[in-house]
Coordinates of C-alpha atoms in Angstrom, one line a residue:
M1 CA -39.0 -39.6 0.0
D2 CA -41.2 -40.8 2.9
S3 CA -43.8 -38.3 1.8
I4 CA -43.9 -39.9 -1.7
K5 CA -44.2 -43.4 -0.2
H6 CA -47.0 -42.2 2.1
K7 CA -48.8 -40.6 -0.8
G8 CA -48.4 -43.8 -2.8
L9 CA -49.9 -45.8 0.1
I10 CA -52.8 -43.4 0.4
I11 CA -53.5 -43.8 -3.3
V12 CA -53.3 -47.6 -3.1
V13 CA -55.6 -47.7 0.0
I14 CA -58.1 -45.4 -1.7
G15 CA -58.1 -47.7 -4.7
V16 CA -58.8 -50.7 -2.6
L17 CA -61.5 -48.9 -0.7
V18 CA -63.2 -47.7 -3.9
L19 CA -63.2 -51.4 -5.2
L20 CA -64.7 -52.5 -1.9
A21 CA -67.4 -49.8 -2.1
I22 CA -68.2 -50.9 -5.6
V23 CA -68.5 -54.5 -4.5
I24 CA -70.6 -53.6 -1.5
F25 CA -73.1 -51.2 -3.1
F26 CA -73.8 -52.8 -6.5
N27 CA -76.8 -55.1 -6.6
P28 CA -75.8 -58.7 -7.3
T29 CA -79.2 -59.3 -9.0
A30 CA -78.9 -56.4 -11.4
P31 CA -79.4 -57.3 -15.1
G32 CA -76.6 -59.7 -16.0
G33 CA -75.7 -60.2 -12.4
D34 CA -75.7 -63.4 -10.5
S35 CA -77.5 -64.2 -7.3
D36 CA -75.6 -65.1 -4.1
D37 CA -76.5 -68.8 -4.6
D38 CA -74.8 -68.8 -8.1
M39 CA -71.4 -67.5 -6.9
N40 CA -70.4 -69.9 -4.2
A41 CA -66.6 -70.6 -3.9
G42 CA -65.6 -73.4 -6.2
D43 CA -68.7 -73.2 -8.4
E44 CA -68.2 -73.2 -12.1
I45 CA -69.1 -69.9 -13.7
A46 CA -69.7 -68.8 -17.2
P47 CA -68.5 -65.5 -18.7
Q48 CA -71.1 -62.8 -19.0
E49 CA -71.1 -59.4 -20.7
T50 CA -71.5 -57.5 -17.5
A51 CA -69.4 -57.6 -14.3
R52 CA -70.9 -59.3 -11.3
Y53 CA -70.6 -58.1 -7.7
T54 CA -72.1 -59.8 -4.7
N55 CA -72.1 -59.6 -0.9
E56 CA -71.7 -63.1 0.4
D57 CA -71.8 -65.0 3.6
P58 CA -68.3 -64.5 4.9
Q59 CA -67.9 -68.3 5.3
K60 CA -68.5 -68.8 1.6
V61 CA -65.9 -66.2 0.7
I62 CA -63.4 -67.6 3.2
A63 CA -63.6 -71.0 1.4
A64 CA -62.2 -69.3 -1.7
F65 CA -58.9 -68.4 0.1
P66 CA -56.0 -70.9 0.2
D67 CA -55.7 -73.3 3.1
G68 CA -53.4 -71.8 5.7
F69 CA -54.2 -68.2 4.9
P70 CA -53.6 -66.5 8.3
A71 CA -56.7 -64.2 8.5
E72 CA -58.6 -64.0 11.8
F73 CA -61.6 -65.8 10.1
D74 CA -63.6 -65.7 13.3
Q75 CA -63.5 -61.8 13.1
V76 CA -64.6 -61.6 9.4
K77 CA -67.8 -59.7 9.2
T78 CA -68.1 -59.1 5.4
G79 CA -67.3 -61.0 2.3
Q80 CA -67.6 -59.9 -1.3
Q81 CA -67.0 -61.5 -4.7
Y82 CA -66.4 -59.8 -8.0
I83 CA -66.3 -61.4 -11.4
P84 CA -65.2 -59.1 -14.3
A85 CA -67.2 -58.8 -17.5
N86 CA -66.4 -61.6 -20.1
S87 CA -64.4 -63.5 -17.5
T88 CA -64.5 -66.5 -15.2
N89 CA -62.0 -65.1 -12.8
R90 CA -63.2 -64.4 -9.3
L91 CA -61.9 -61.9 -6.8
S92 CA -62.8 -62.7 -3.3
T93 CA -62.5 -60.1 -0.5
I94 CA -62.9 -60.3 3.2
T95 CA -62.7 -57.5 5.7
Y96 CA -62.5 -57.5 9.5
E97 CA -61.4 -55.7 12.6
S98 CA -58.3 -57.4 13.9
K99 CA -57.4 -58.2 17.5
K100 CA -53.7 -57.8 16.5
T101 CA -51.6 -54.7 16.0
V102 CA -50.5 -53.4 12.6
A103 CA -47.0 -54.7 13.3
E104 CA -48.2 -58.2 14.3
N105 CA -50.4 -58.4 11.2
R106 CA -47.6 -57.1 8.9
K107 CA -45.3 -59.9 10.1
I108 CA -47.9 -62.6 9.9
F109 CA -49.0 -61.8 6.4
K110 CA -45.5 -61.0 5.1
D111 CA -44.2 -64.4 6.5
Y112 CA -47.2 -66.2 5.0
L113 CA -46.7 -64.7 1.5
A114 CA -43.0 -65.6 1.6
A115 CA -43.5 -69.1 2.9
D116 CA -46.2 -69.8 0.3
G117 CA -44.0 -68.7 -2.6
Y118 CA -45.7 -65.3 -3.3
A119 CA -43.5 -62.5 -4.6
I120 CA -44.4 -59.1 -3.1
M121 CA -44.6 -56.9 -6.2
N122 CA -45.6 -53.7 -4.4
N123 CA -45.7 -52.8 -0.7
Q124 CA -46.1 -49.8 1.4
E125 CA -45.4 -49.9 5.1
T126 CA -45.8 -47.2 7.7
A127 CA -46.4 -47.4 11.5
A128 CA -50.2 -47.2 11.0
E129 CA -50.7 -48.7 7.5
T130 CA -49.5 -51.6 5.4
F131 CA -50.3 -52.7 1.9
Y132 CA -49.1 -55.7 0.0
Y133 CA -49.7 -56.7 -3.6
A134 CA -48.3 -60.2 -4.2
M135 CA -48.3 -62.8 -7.0
K136 CA -47.5 -66.4 -7.4
G137 CA -47.9 -67.5 -11.0
N138 CA -51.4 -66.1 -11.9
S139 CA -52.6 -66.0 -8.3
V140 CA -52.9 -62.6 -6.7
F141 CA -53.2 -61.3 -3.1
T142 CA -53.8 -57.7 -2.0
I143 CA -53.7 -57.2 1.7
S144 CA -54.4 -53.8 3.4
I145 CA -53.9 -53.2 7.1
I146 CA -54.9 -49.8 8.5
E147 CA -55.1 -48.5 12.0
R148 CA -57.7 -45.7 12.5
D149 CA -59.0 -44.5 15.8
G150 CA -57.4 -47.4 17.7
A151 CA -58.9 -50.1 15.5
V152 CA -56.9 -52.2 13.1
N153 CA -58.8 -53.1 10.0
V154 CA -57.7 -55.7 7.6
S155 CA -58.9 -56.2 4.0
A156 CA -57.6 -59.2 2.0
S157 CA -58.5 -59.9 -1.6
Y158 CA -57.5 -63.1 -3.4
S159 CA -57.8 -64.2 -7.1
P160 CA -56.6 -67.7 -7.7
D161 CA -56.2 -67.3 -11.5
L162 CA -55.9 -64.2 -13.7
S163 CA -55.2 -66.1 -17.0
N164 CA -58.7 -66.1 -18.4

């Protein structure tokens, strides 16, 4: 059964990494895309026929996360935002190399999600990897914590409203 869970975690992590790769490599000023200045956290956005991806100043993306979210914001090196086609929803993603262990991060994020009223809908936990998919109403968090070659990498994505 552990093999099935491990394979499930690998599939989920690969999915998150593919999403991040799409966000990182797509040009935000492609036809139908927004420039960085048009996608600041909190800005009103209008639906467009094409999806919009952008690399942002990490501080702009951090501002889209709820107050109290326990990421190591001083370690955040990349921030991306994604807006699906025909939508005003915004998925904000930060990635960073953590100074904490996988176990420490797991406890911090799991405790935060529980304390803030998020229900963990899907989770995978191994010694070197953790993934959480959590919801509260229409707000969604995905958190991936992976240790590779002695480094602990954290990726957190947040969408405040999926009802549009």
